[in-house]
Amino acid sequence: MKKVLAIAALMLLTSVVSVSAQQRRRNFRRQMVKKEMALQLYSIRDLIGNPEKYAQNHETVFKQLKEWGYSAVEAANYDDGKLYGVSPEQYKKDCEAAGLKPISSHATRGLSDEEIANHDFKDAMKWWKKCIETHKAAGMEYIVSPWTNFPKDMVEAKTICDYHNEIGRMCKEAGLKYGYHNHSGEFKKIGDSDKLWYDYFLENTNPEYVFFQMDVYWTIMGQKAPVHYFKKYPGRFKMHHIKDVYELGESGFVGFDAIFGASKLSGLENYVVELEGTDGTIDDMEGVRRSAEYLYRSHFVRPSYSK
């Protein structure tokens, strides 16, 4: 009998602690100052990473993101005029129904070796025309290329920069902003030169047409300091990918206070949270929730960078 009572008491205590934690989170959300904060949907690809999963889960997931304080989302599933298998108009409606802004998207088309050798972008620009029309119809502000060809030499480097300038020019004419998102590989030298590809890319793209969405985690993994680049190329980084080893603020690996503190220097307009994954002790959605809470609790993160 005593054992039964002890188990019942333990269950009651666990229930009280759980309810108490949930209540604290609700109180925190009610008291917090709203912040403009986007999530890269790649972070929760296991839930909505393809058209089938999106159709099953997007409504519940989007409502949860809004409740946790996210104000916008960045897509990661553009294909032939559709986003997550739906029309751009439907994707926009899906986001707005949950109170989220479909602010941006990762989408790109690389060049073949032949296209690079011939400096030929004709077919590529046909692809981009449809892509731009889709993202415009979805109500987006930015299109971001998440990768590009790595040049073998300086001639190829110039051709690839010319290509991105042309994409950016077309985006600007359509009323969209075009950017490039880095990983760590861009911080390697071009061929036999002493020039880093990322530096050359920044120096040979037109700021009127191409901005850079710095992924602060991958920049550090490339053994470079984000703020150093903000100082070297001021105003070029209109967007940031805010990322840590796992959920934000847990590793101490990324100096988010210095990065956000240099927002005027970098030219920051909007930032996007992204998780590559978790350490396995929590699921991806919990990592997304904890990341949002970290940014809301961080006094160095302003409510808005777009105003």
PDB file of C-alpha atoms in Angstrom:
ATOM      1  CA  MET A   1       0.000   0.000   0.000  1.00  0.00           C
ATOM      2  CA  LYS A   2       2.807   2.379   0.919  1.00  0.00           C
ATOM      3  CA  LYS A   3       4.495   1.605  -2.405  1.00  0.00           C
ATOM      4  CA  VAL A   4       1.288   2.406  -4.312  1.00  0.00           C
ATOM      5  CA  LEU A   5       0.890   5.692  -2.447  1.00  0.00           C
ATOM      6  CA  ALA A   6       4.508   6.596  -3.124  1.00  0.00           C
ATOM      7  CA  ILE A   7       4.084   5.975  -6.853  1.00  0.00           C
ATOM      8  CA  ALA A   8       0.862   7.998  -6.904  1.00  0.00           C
ATOM      9  CA  ALA A   9       2.578  10.877  -5.090  1.00  0.00           C
ATOM     10  CA  LEU A  10       5.480  10.771  -7.541  1.00  0.00           C
ATOM     11  CA  MET A  11       3.098  10.825 -10.504  1.00  0.00           C
ATOM     12  CA  LEU A  12       1.234  13.785  -9.008  1.00  0.00           C
ATOM     13  CA  LEU A  13       4.493  15.674  -8.396  1.00  0.00           C
ATOM     14  CA  THR A  14       5.677  15.002 -11.956  1.00  0.00           C
ATOM     15  CA  SER A  15       2.338  16.242 -13.295  1.00  0.00           C
ATOM     16  CA  VAL A  16       2.545  19.410 -11.187  1.00  0.00           C
ATOM     17  CA  VAL A  17       6.129  20.104 -12.329  1.00  0.00           C
ATOM     18  CA  SER A  18       5.130  19.535 -15.974  1.00  0.00           C
ATOM     19  CA  VAL A  19       2.113  21.833 -15.733  1.00  0.00           C
ATOM     20  CA  SER A  20       4.225  24.412 -13.908  1.00  0.00           C
ATOM     21  CA  ALA A  21       6.844  24.366 -16.692  1.00  0.00           C
ATOM     22  CA  GLN A  22       4.151  24.757 -19.341  1.00  0.00           C
ATOM     23  CA  GLN A  23       2.607  27.643 -17.411  1.00  0.00           C
ATOM     24  CA  ARG A  24       5.979  29.392 -17.148  1.00  0.00           C
ATOM     25  CA  ARG A  25       6.419  29.090 -20.898  1.00  0.00           C
ATOM     26  CA  ARG A  26       2.952  30.514 -21.526  1.00  0.00           C
ATOM     27  CA  ASN A  27       3.630  33.399 -19.126  1.00  0.00           C
ATOM     28  CA  PHE A  28       6.971  34.044 -20.823  1.00  0.00           C
ATOM     29  CA  ARG A  29       5.333  34.204 -24.255  1.00  0.00           C
ATOM     30  CA  ARG A  30       2.662  36.618 -23.010  1.00  0.00           C
ATOM     31  CA  GLN A  31       5.246  38.940 -21.460  1.00  0.00           C
ATOM     32  CA  MET A  32       7.855  38.902 -24.224  1.00  0.00           C
ATOM     33  CA  VAL A  33       8.361  41.810 -26.613  1.00  0.00           C
ATOM     34  CA  LYS A  34       7.608  40.577 -30.118  1.00  0.00           C
ATOM     35  CA  LYS A  35      10.625  40.083 -32.356  1.00  0.00           C
ATOM     36  CA  GLU A  36      10.852  39.651 -36.110  1.00  0.00           C
ATOM     37  CA  MET A  37      12.400  36.213 -36.439  1.00  0.00           C
ATOM     38  CA  ALA A  38      12.288  33.691 -39.284  1.00  0.00           C
ATOM     39  CA  LEU A  39      12.889  29.937 -39.306  1.00  0.00           C
ATOM     40  CA  GLN A  40      14.539  28.073 -42.160  1.00  0.00           C
ATOM     41  CA  LEU A  41      12.118  25.199 -42.723  1.00  0.00           C
ATOM     42  CA  TYR A  42      15.015  22.845 -43.491  1.00  0.00           C
ATOM     43  CA  SER A  43      15.348  22.728 -39.684  1.00  0.00           C
ATOM     44  CA  ILE A  44      12.169  20.639 -39.489  1.00  0.00           C
ATOM     45  CA  ARG A  45      12.543  18.720 -42.745  1.00  0.00           C
ATOM     46  CA  ASP A  46      11.521  15.461 -41.069  1.00  0.00           C
ATOM     47  CA  LEU A  47       8.066  16.997 -40.547  1.00  0.00           C
ATOM     48  CA  ILE A  48       7.534  19.063 -43.722  1.00  0.00           C
ATOM     49  CA  GLY A  49      10.571  18.417 -45.914  1.00  0.00           C
ATOM     50  CA  ASN A  50       8.675  17.105 -48.946  1.00  0.00           C
ATOM     51  CA  PRO A  51       5.211  17.617 -50.465  1.00  0.00           C
ATOM     52  CA  GLU A  52       3.696  14.594 -48.712  1.00  0.00           C
ATOM     53  CA  LYS A  53       4.945  15.566 -45.264  1.00  0.00           C
ATOM     54  CA  TYR A  54       4.050  19.201 -45.884  1.00  0.00           C
ATOM     55  CA  ALA A  55       0.453  18.295 -46.759  1.00  0.00           C
ATOM     56  CA  GLN A  56       0.121  16.218 -43.578  1.00  0.00           C
ATOM     57  CA  ASN A  57       1.804  18.510 -41.063  1.00  0.00           C
ATOM     58  CA  HIS A  58       2.201  22.116 -42.194  1.00  0.00           C
ATOM     59  CA  GLU A  59      -0.938  23.458 -40.539  1.00  0.00           C
ATOM     60  CA  THR A  60      -0.054  22.144 -37.081  1.00  0.00           C
ATOM     61  CA  VAL A  61       3.631  22.984 -37.433  1.00  0.00           C
ATOM     62  CA  PHE A  62       3.073  26.551 -38.647  1.00  0.00           C
ATOM     63  CA  LYS A  63       0.665  27.295 -35.784  1.00  0.00           C
ATOM     64  CA  GLN A  64       3.240  25.990 -33.308  1.00  0.00           C
ATOM     65  CA  LEU A  65       6.008  28.160 -34.792  1.00  0.00           C
ATOM     66  CA  LYS A  66       3.811  31.225 -34.435  1.00  0.00           C
ATOM     67  CA  GLU A  67       3.015  30.361 -30.826  1.00  0.00           C
ATOM     68  CA  TRP A  68       6.723  30.092 -30.053  1.00  0.00           C
ATOM     69  CA  GLY A  69       7.346  33.578 -31.411  1.00  0.00           C
ATOM     70  CA  TYR A  70       8.471  33.066 -34.996  1.00  0.00           C
ATOM     71  CA  SER A  71       7.115  35.712 -37.347  1.00  0.00           C
ATOM     72  CA  ALA A  72       8.326  34.387 -40.705  1.00  0.00           C
ATOM     73  CA  VAL A  73       9.615  31.324 -42.530  1.00  0.00           C
ATOM     74  CA  GLU A  74      12.216  30.631 -45.187  1.00  0.00           C
ATOM     75  CA  ALA A  75      11.327  27.841 -47.616  1.00  0.00           C
ATOM     76  CA  ALA A  76      13.677  25.068 -48.729  1.00  0.00           C
ATOM     77  CA  ASN A  77      11.652  23.077 -51.266  1.00  0.00           C
ATOM     78  CA  TYR A  78      11.236  24.928 -54.565  1.00  0.00           C
ATOM     79  CA  ASP A  79      10.656  22.709 -57.596  1.00  0.00           C
ATOM     80  CA  ASP A  80       9.350  23.642 -61.027  1.00  0.00           C
ATOM     81  CA  GLY A  81       7.025  26.465 -60.035  1.00  0.00           C
ATOM     82  CA  LYS A  82       5.849  24.974 -56.732  1.00  0.00           C
ATOM     83  CA  LEU A  83       6.826  25.209 -53.070  1.00  0.00           C
ATOM     84  CA  TYR A  84       6.419  21.993 -51.088  1.00  0.00           C
ATOM     85  CA  GLY A  85       4.262  20.673 -53.895  1.00  0.00           C
ATOM     86  CA  VAL A  86       1.694  23.485 -53.806  1.00  0.00           C
ATOM     87  CA  SER A  87       1.221  26.617 -55.871  1.00  0.00           C
ATOM     88  CA  PRO A  88       2.973  29.771 -54.638  1.00  0.00           C
ATOM     89  CA  GLU A  89      -0.413  31.334 -53.941  1.00  0.00           C
ATOM     90  CA  GLN A  90      -1.389  28.353 -51.760  1.00  0.00           C
ATOM     91  CA  TYR A  91       1.934  28.400 -49.925  1.00  0.00           C
ATOM     92  CA  LYS A  92       1.417  32.072 -49.144  1.00  0.00           C
ATOM     93  CA  LYS A  93      -2.091  31.347 -47.829  1.00  0.00           C
ATOM     94  CA  ASP A  94      -0.784  28.474 -45.694  1.00  0.00           C
ATOM     95  CA  CYS A  95       1.821  30.718 -44.067  1.00  0.00           C
ATOM     96  CA  GLU A  96      -0.475  33.678 -43.553  1.00  0.00           C
ATOM     97  CA  ALA A  97      -3.225  31.492 -42.078  1.00  0.00           C
ATOM     98  CA  ALA A  98      -0.850  30.823 -39.185  1.00  0.00           C
ATOM     99  CA  GLY A  99       0.267  34.446 -38.935  1.00  0.00           C
ATOM    100  CA  LEU A 100       3.648  33.810 -40.587  1.00  0.00           C
ATOM    101  CA  LYS A 101       5.260  35.792 -43.391  1.00  0.00           C
ATOM    102  CA  PRO A 102       6.761  33.772 -46.280  1.00  0.00           C
ATOM    103  CA  ILE A 103       9.789  36.052 -46.304  1.00  0.00           C
ATOM    104  CA  SER A 104      12.353  34.104 -48.316  1.00  0.00           C
ATOM    105  CA  SER A 105      13.384  30.868 -49.966  1.00  0.00           C
ATOM    106  CA  HIS A 106      16.485  28.862 -50.792  1.00  0.00           C
ATOM    107  CA  ALA A 107      16.524  27.961 -54.476  1.00  0.00           C
ATOM    108  CA  THR A 108      19.177  27.803 -57.165  1.00  0.00           C
ATOM    109  CA  ARG A 109      20.371  26.338 -60.439  1.00  0.00           C
ATOM    110  CA  GLY A 110      24.043  25.573 -60.916  1.00  0.00           C
ATOM    111  CA  LEU A 111      25.910  25.859 -64.201  1.00  0.00           C
ATOM    112  CA  SER A 112      27.260  22.935 -66.211  1.00  0.00           C
ATOM    113  CA  ASP A 113      30.954  22.811 -67.088  1.00  0.00           C
ATOM    114  CA  GLU A 114      30.009  23.651 -70.669  1.00  0.00           C
ATOM    115  CA  GLU A 115      27.938  26.672 -69.610  1.00  0.00           C
ATOM    116  CA  ILE A 116      30.824  27.966 -67.513  1.00  0.00           C
ATOM    117  CA  ALA A 117      33.357  27.413 -70.299  1.00  0.00           C
ATOM    118  CA  ASN A 118      31.134  29.236 -72.830  1.00  0.00           C
ATOM    119  CA  HIS A 119      29.931  31.946 -70.416  1.00  0.00           C
ATOM    120  CA  ASP A 120      26.452  30.850 -71.475  1.00  0.00           C
ATOM    121  CA  PHE A 121      23.528  31.578 -69.127  1.00  0.00           C
ATOM    122  CA  LYS A 122      20.620  31.431 -71.605  1.00  0.00           C
ATOM    123  CA  ASP A 123      19.020  28.190 -70.399  1.00  0.00           C
ATOM    124  CA  ALA A 124      19.778  28.996 -66.779  1.00  0.00           C
ATOM    125  CA  MET A 125      18.018  32.339 -66.999  1.00  0.00           C
ATOM    126  CA  LYS A 126      14.896  30.620 -68.380  1.00  0.00           C
ATOM    127  CA  TRP A 127      14.894  28.514 -65.216  1.00  0.00           C
ATOM    128  CA  TRP A 128      15.356  31.627 -63.107  1.00  0.00           C
ATOM    129  CA  LYS A 129      12.519  33.463 -64.843  1.00  0.00           C
ATOM    130  CA  LYS A 130      10.030  30.817 -63.661  1.00  0.00           C
ATOM    131  CA  CYS A 131      11.639  30.641 -60.232  1.00  0.00           C
ATOM    132  CA  ILE A 132      11.389  34.412 -59.756  1.00  0.00           C
ATOM    133  CA  GLU A 133       7.761  34.479 -60.917  1.00  0.00           C
ATOM    134  CA  THR A 134       6.945  31.744 -58.393  1.00  0.00           C
ATOM    135  CA  HIS A 135       8.581  33.500 -55.463  1.00  0.00           C
ATOM    136  CA  LYS A 136       6.999  36.803 -56.419  1.00  0.00           C
ATOM    137  CA  ALA A 137       3.567  35.148 -56.418  1.00  0.00           C
ATOM    138  CA  ALA A 138       4.331  33.652 -52.996  1.00  0.00           C
ATOM    139  CA  GLY A 139       4.797  37.148 -51.575  1.00  0.00           C
ATOM    140  CA  MET A 140       8.472  36.732 -50.799  1.00  0.00           C
ATOM    141  CA  GLU A 141      11.013  39.496 -50.331  1.00  0.00           C
ATOM    142  CA  TYR A 142      14.203  37.494 -50.902  1.00  0.00           C
ATOM    143  CA  ILE A 143      15.497  34.582 -52.978  1.00  0.00           C
ATOM    144  CA  VAL A 144      18.749  33.061 -51.737  1.00  0.00           C
ATOM    145  CA  SER A 145      21.065  30.638 -53.530  1.00  0.00           C
ATOM    146  CA  PRO A 146      22.300  28.079 -50.983  1.00  0.00           C
ATOM    147  CA  TRP A 147      25.302  27.008 -53.104  1.00  0.00           C
ATOM    148  CA  THR A 148      27.093  27.634 -56.376  1.00  0.00           C
ATOM    149  CA  ASN A 149      29.840  26.093 -58.500  1.00  0.00           C
ATOM    150  CA  PHE A 150      33.332  26.311 -57.001  1.00  0.00           C
ATOM    151  CA  PRO A 151      35.685  27.872 -59.584  1.00  0.00           C
ATOM    152  CA  LYS A 152      38.793  26.028 -60.754  1.00  0.00           C
ATOM    153  CA  ASP A 153      40.549  29.268 -61.662  1.00  0.00           C
ATOM    154  CA  MET A 154      40.073  33.036 -61.798  1.00  0.00           C
ATOM    155  CA  VAL A 155      38.432  32.917 -65.237  1.00  0.00           C
ATOM    156  CA  GLU A 156      35.736  30.578 -63.949  1.00  0.00           C
ATOM    157  CA  ALA A 157      35.404  32.716 -60.820  1.00  0.00           C
ATOM    158  CA  LYS A 158      34.603  35.780 -62.927  1.00  0.00           C
ATOM    159  CA  THR A 159      32.076  33.824 -65.009  1.00  0.00           C
ATOM    160  CA  ILE A 160      30.265  32.578 -61.896  1.00  0.00           C
ATOM    161  CA  CYS A 161      30.151  36.116 -60.479  1.00  0.00           C
ATOM    162  CA  ASP A 162      28.759  37.392 -63.779  1.00  0.00           C
ATOM    163  CA  TYR A 163      26.066  34.710 -63.564  1.00  0.00           C
ATOM    164  CA  HIS A 164      24.987  35.753 -60.076  1.00  0.00           C
ATOM    165  CA  ASN A 165      24.982  39.411 -61.086  1.00  0.00           C
ATOM    166  CA  GLU A 166      22.611  38.523 -63.906  1.00  0.00           C
ATOM    167  CA  ILE A 167      20.319  36.610 -61.531  1.00  0.00           C
ATOM    168  CA  GLY A 168      20.352  39.538 -59.116  1.00  0.00           C
ATOM    169  CA  ARG A 169      19.570  42.014 -61.886  1.00  0.00           C
ATOM    170  CA  MET A 170      16.550  39.946 -62.944  1.00  0.00           C
ATOM    171  CA  CYS A 171      15.371  39.664 -59.335  1.00  0.00           C
ATOM    172  CA  LYS A 172      15.682  43.410 -58.799  1.00  0.00           C
ATOM    173  CA  GLU A 173      13.634  44.103 -61.916  1.00  0.00           C
ATOM    174  CA  ALA A 174      10.917  41.855 -60.449  1.00  0.00           C
ATOM    175  CA  GLY A 175      11.017  43.665 -57.102  1.00  0.00           C
ATOM    176  CA  LEU A 176      12.881  40.916 -55.213  1.00  0.00           C
ATOM    177  CA  LYS A 177      16.261  40.883 -53.467  1.00  0.00           C
ATOM    178  CA  TYR A 178      18.769  38.199 -54.382  1.00  0.00           C
ATOM    179  CA  GLY A 179      21.392  36.775 -52.051  1.00  0.00           C
ATOM    180  CA  TYR A 180      23.958  34.039 -51.617  1.00  0.00           C
ATOM    181  CA  HIS A 181      24.240  31.725 -48.590  1.00  0.00           C
ATOM    182  CA  ASN A 182      27.640  30.342 -47.669  1.00  0.00           C
ATOM    183  CA  HIS A 183      28.873  27.141 -46.097  1.00  0.00           C
ATOM    184  CA  SER A 184      32.492  26.545 -45.062  1.00  0.00           C
ATOM    185  CA  GLY A 185      33.828  25.624 -48.510  1.00  0.00           C
ATOM    186  CA  GLU A 186      33.737  29.194 -49.795  1.00  0.00           C
ATOM    187  CA  PHE A 187      36.668  30.064 -47.532  1.00  0.00           C
ATOM    188  CA  LYS A 188      39.122  28.095 -49.673  1.00  0.00           C
ATOM    189  CA  LYS A 189      41.502  29.558 -52.242  1.00  0.00           C
ATOM    190  CA  ILE A 190      40.714  29.694 -55.951  1.00  0.00           C
ATOM    191  CA  GLY A 191      43.025  27.361 -57.865  1.00  0.00           C
ATOM    192  CA  ASP A 192      46.685  28.299 -57.436  1.00  0.00           C
ATOM    193  CA  SER A 193      45.867  31.845 -56.362  1.00  0.00           C
ATOM    194  CA  ASP A 194      46.018  33.318 -52.876  1.00  0.00           C
ATOM    195  CA  LYS A 195      42.467  34.649 -53.198  1.00  0.00           C
ATOM    196  CA  LEU A 196      39.678  33.159 -51.115  1.00  0.00           C
ATOM    197  CA  TRP A 197      36.567  32.387 -53.173  1.00  0.00           C
ATOM    198  CA  TYR A 198      34.253  34.124 -50.681  1.00  0.00           C
ATOM    199  CA  ASP A 199      36.285  37.353 -50.835  1.00  0.00           C
ATOM    200  CA  TYR A 200      36.443  37.286 -54.619  1.00  0.00           C
ATOM    201  CA  PHE A 201      32.700  36.604 -54.778  1.00  0.00           C
ATOM    202  CA  LEU A 202      31.979  39.627 -52.565  1.00  0.00           C
ATOM    203  CA  GLU A 203      34.319  41.866 -54.545  1.00  0.00           C
ATOM    204  CA  ASN A 204      33.049  40.871 -57.991  1.00  0.00           C
ATOM    205  CA  THR A 205      29.301  40.935 -57.499  1.00  0.00           C
ATOM    206  CA  ASN A 206      27.330  44.158 -57.717  1.00  0.00           C
ATOM    207  CA  PRO A 207      25.933  45.261 -54.323  1.00  0.00           C
ATOM    208  CA  GLU A 208      22.893  46.574 -56.190  1.00  0.00           C
ATOM    209  CA  TYR A 209      22.103  43.047 -57.349  1.00  0.00           C
ATOM    210  CA  VAL A 210      23.637  40.579 -54.870  1.00  0.00           C
ATOM    211  CA  PHE A 211      23.667  40.553 -51.074  1.00  0.00           C
ATOM    212  CA  PHE A 212      25.120  37.843 -48.845  1.00  0.00           C
ATOM    213  CA  GLN A 213      23.207  35.772 -46.313  1.00  0.00           C
ATOM    214  CA  MET A 214      26.012  34.902 -43.955  1.00  0.00           C
ATOM    215  CA  ASP A 215      25.656  31.584 -42.192  1.00  0.00           C
ATOM    216  CA  VAL A 216      27.540  32.519 -39.034  1.00  0.00           C
ATOM    217  CA  TYR A 217      28.105  28.904 -37.945  1.00  0.00           C
ATOM    218  CA  TRP A 218      29.579  27.780 -41.272  1.00  0.00           C
ATOM    219  CA  THR A 219      31.726  30.902 -41.427  1.00  0.00           C
ATOM    220  CA  ILE A 220      33.268  29.965 -38.086  1.00  0.00           C
ATOM    221  CA  MET A 221      33.639  26.369 -39.266  1.00  0.00           C
ATOM    222  CA  GLY A 222      35.575  27.837 -42.200  1.00  0.00           C
ATOM    223  CA  GLN A 223      37.908  29.330 -39.571  1.00  0.00           C
ATOM    224  CA  LYS A 224      36.790  32.902 -40.213  1.00  0.00           C
ATOM    225  CA  ALA A 225      35.189  35.517 -37.976  1.00  0.00           C
ATOM    226  CA  PRO A 226      31.784  36.881 -39.044  1.00  0.00           C
ATOM    227  CA  VAL A 227      32.397  40.364 -37.629  1.00  0.00           C
ATOM    228  CA  HIS A 228      35.697  40.565 -39.520  1.00  0.00           C
ATOM    229  CA  TYR A 229      33.735  40.203 -42.762  1.00  0.00           C
ATOM    230  CA  PHE A 230      31.167  42.767 -41.650  1.00  0.00           C
ATOM    231  CA  LYS A 231      34.031  45.249 -41.178  1.00  0.00           C
ATOM    232  CA  LYS A 232      35.738  44.309 -44.438  1.00  0.00           C
ATOM    233  CA  TYR A 233      32.565  44.413 -46.561  1.00  0.00           C
ATOM    234  CA  PRO A 234      30.119  46.674 -44.712  1.00  0.00           C
ATOM    235  CA  GLY A 235      26.498  46.619 -45.761  1.00  0.00           C
ATOM    236  CA  ARG A 236      26.726  43.452 -47.852  1.00  0.00           C
ATOM    237  CA  PHE A 237      25.061  41.070 -45.374  1.00  0.00           C
ATOM    238  CA  LYS A 238      21.347  41.921 -45.430  1.00  0.00           C
ATOM    239  CA  MET A 239      20.436  38.527 -43.965  1.00  0.00           C
ATOM    240  CA  HIS A 240      22.112  36.199 -41.477  1.00  0.00           C
ATOM    241  CA  HIS A 241      21.596  32.510 -40.836  1.00  0.00           C
ATOM    242  CA  ILE A 242      21.731  32.268 -37.060  1.00  0.00           C
ATOM    243  CA  LYS A 243      22.960  28.798 -36.241  1.00  0.00           C
ATOM    244  CA  ASP A 244      24.802  26.929 -33.489  1.00  0.00           C
ATOM    245  CA  VAL A 245      26.163  23.411 -33.151  1.00  0.00           C
ATOM    246  CA  TYR A 246      22.661  22.367 -32.082  1.00  0.00           C
ATOM    247  CA  GLU A 247      19.998  24.642 -30.535  1.00  0.00           C
ATOM    248  CA  LEU A 248      21.057  28.260 -30.198  1.00  0.00           C
ATOM    249  CA  GLY A 249      23.141  29.405 -27.264  1.00  0.00           C
ATOM    250  CA  GLU A 250      23.966  25.952 -25.913  1.00  0.00           C
ATOM    251  CA  SER A 251      27.510  25.470 -27.182  1.00  0.00           C
ATOM    252  CA  GLY A 252      29.222  28.798 -26.541  1.00  0.00           C
ATOM    253  CA  PHE A 253      30.816  28.239 -29.953  1.00  0.00           C
ATOM    254  CA  VAL A 254      29.229  31.257 -31.678  1.00  0.00           C
ATOM    255  CA  GLY A 255      29.488  34.816 -30.362  1.00  0.00           C
ATOM    256  CA  PHE A 256      25.916  35.863 -31.071  1.00  0.00           C
ATOM    257  CA  ASP A 257      26.206  39.033 -28.960  1.00  0.00           C
ATOM    258  CA  ALA A 258      29.051  40.359 -31.131  1.00  0.00           C
ATOM    259  CA  ILE A 259      27.289  39.316 -34.344  1.00  0.00           C
ATOM    260  CA  PHE A 260      24.025  41.066 -33.464  1.00  0.00           C
ATOM    261  CA  GLY A 261      25.986  43.976 -32.022  1.00  0.00           C
ATOM    262  CA  ALA A 262      27.476  44.580 -35.475  1.00  0.00           C
ATOM    263  CA  SER A 263      24.095  44.606 -37.244  1.00  0.00           C
ATOM    264  CA  LYS A 264      24.389  48.190 -38.508  1.00  0.00           C
ATOM    265  CA  LEU A 265      27.823  47.442 -39.902  1.00  0.00           C
ATOM    266  CA  SER A 266      26.702  44.261 -41.634  1.00  0.00           C
ATOM    267  CA  GLY A 267      23.564  45.840 -43.099  1.00  0.00           C
ATOM    268  CA  LEU A 268      21.269  43.316 -41.411  1.00  0.00           C
ATOM    269  CA  GLU A 269      17.587  43.508 -42.390  1.00  0.00           C
ATOM    270  CA  ASN A 270      16.340  40.061 -41.342  1.00  0.00           C
ATOM    271  CA  TYR A 271      17.809  36.970 -39.724  1.00  0.00           C
ATOM    272  CA  VAL A 272      16.830  33.323 -40.081  1.00  0.00           C
ATOM    273  CA  VAL A 273      17.211  30.616 -37.442  1.00  0.00           C
ATOM    274  CA  GLU A 274      18.425  27.255 -38.727  1.00  0.00           C
ATOM    275  CA  LEU A 275      19.143  23.945 -36.999  1.00  0.00           C
ATOM    276  CA  GLU A 276      21.129  21.216 -38.703  1.00  0.00           C
ATOM    277  CA  GLY A 277      19.800  18.874 -36.012  1.00  0.00           C
ATOM    278  CA  THR A 278      19.994  18.144 -32.285  1.00  0.00           C
ATOM    279  CA  ASP A 279      22.200  15.963 -30.100  1.00  0.00           C
ATOM    280  CA  GLY A 280      19.468  13.328 -29.973  1.00  0.00           C
ATOM    281  CA  THR A 281      18.219  14.090 -26.472  1.00  0.00           C
ATOM    282  CA  ILE A 282      15.460  16.320 -27.874  1.00  0.00           C
ATOM    283  CA  ASP A 283      13.570  16.362 -31.166  1.00  0.00           C
ATOM    284  CA  ASP A 284      13.929  19.020 -33.856  1.00  0.00           C
ATOM    285  CA  MET A 285      10.800  20.934 -32.845  1.00  0.00           C
ATOM    286  CA  GLU A 286      12.020  21.224 -29.267  1.00  0.00           C
ATOM    287  CA  GLY A 287      15.335  22.510 -30.606  1.00  0.00           C
ATOM    288  CA  VAL A 288      13.443  25.079 -32.649  1.00  0.00           C
ATOM    289  CA  ARG A 289      11.428  26.124 -29.569  1.00  0.00           C
ATOM    290  CA  ARG A 290      14.528  26.472 -27.383  1.00  0.00           C
ATOM    291  CA  SER A 291      16.281  28.500 -30.063  1.00  0.00           C
ATOM    292  CA  ALA A 292      13.373  30.936 -30.224  1.00  0.00           C
ATOM    293  CA  GLU A 293      13.317  31.272 -26.443  1.00  0.00           C
ATOM    294  CA  TYR A 294      17.075  31.935 -26.390  1.00  0.00           C
ATOM    295  CA  LEU A 295      16.737  34.805 -28.873  1.00  0.00           C
ATOM    296  CA  TYR A 296      13.761  36.269 -27.034  1.00  0.00           C
ATOM    297  CA  ARG A 297      15.680  36.216 -23.775  1.00  0.00           C
ATOM    298  CA  SER A 298      18.795  37.749 -25.364  1.00  0.00           C
ATOM    299  CA  HIS A 299      18.827  41.488 -24.666  1.00  0.00           C
ATOM    300  CA  PHE A 300      21.281  42.047 -27.524  1.00  0.00           C
ATOM    301  CA  VAL A 301      18.670  40.944 -30.131  1.00  0.00           C
ATOM    302  CA  ARG A 302      16.513  43.875 -31.213  1.00  0.00           C
ATOM    303  CA  PRO A 303      12.773  43.491 -31.918  1.00  0.00           C
ATOM    304  CA  SER A 304      13.336  44.409 -35.569  1.00  0.00           C
ATOM    305  CA  TYR A 305      16.154  45.072 -38.018  1.00  0.00           C
ATOM    306  CA  SER A 306      13.914  45.877 -40.979  1.00  0.00           C
ATOM    307  CA  LYS A 307      12.709  49.260 -39.719  1.00  0.00           C
TER     308      LYS A 307
END
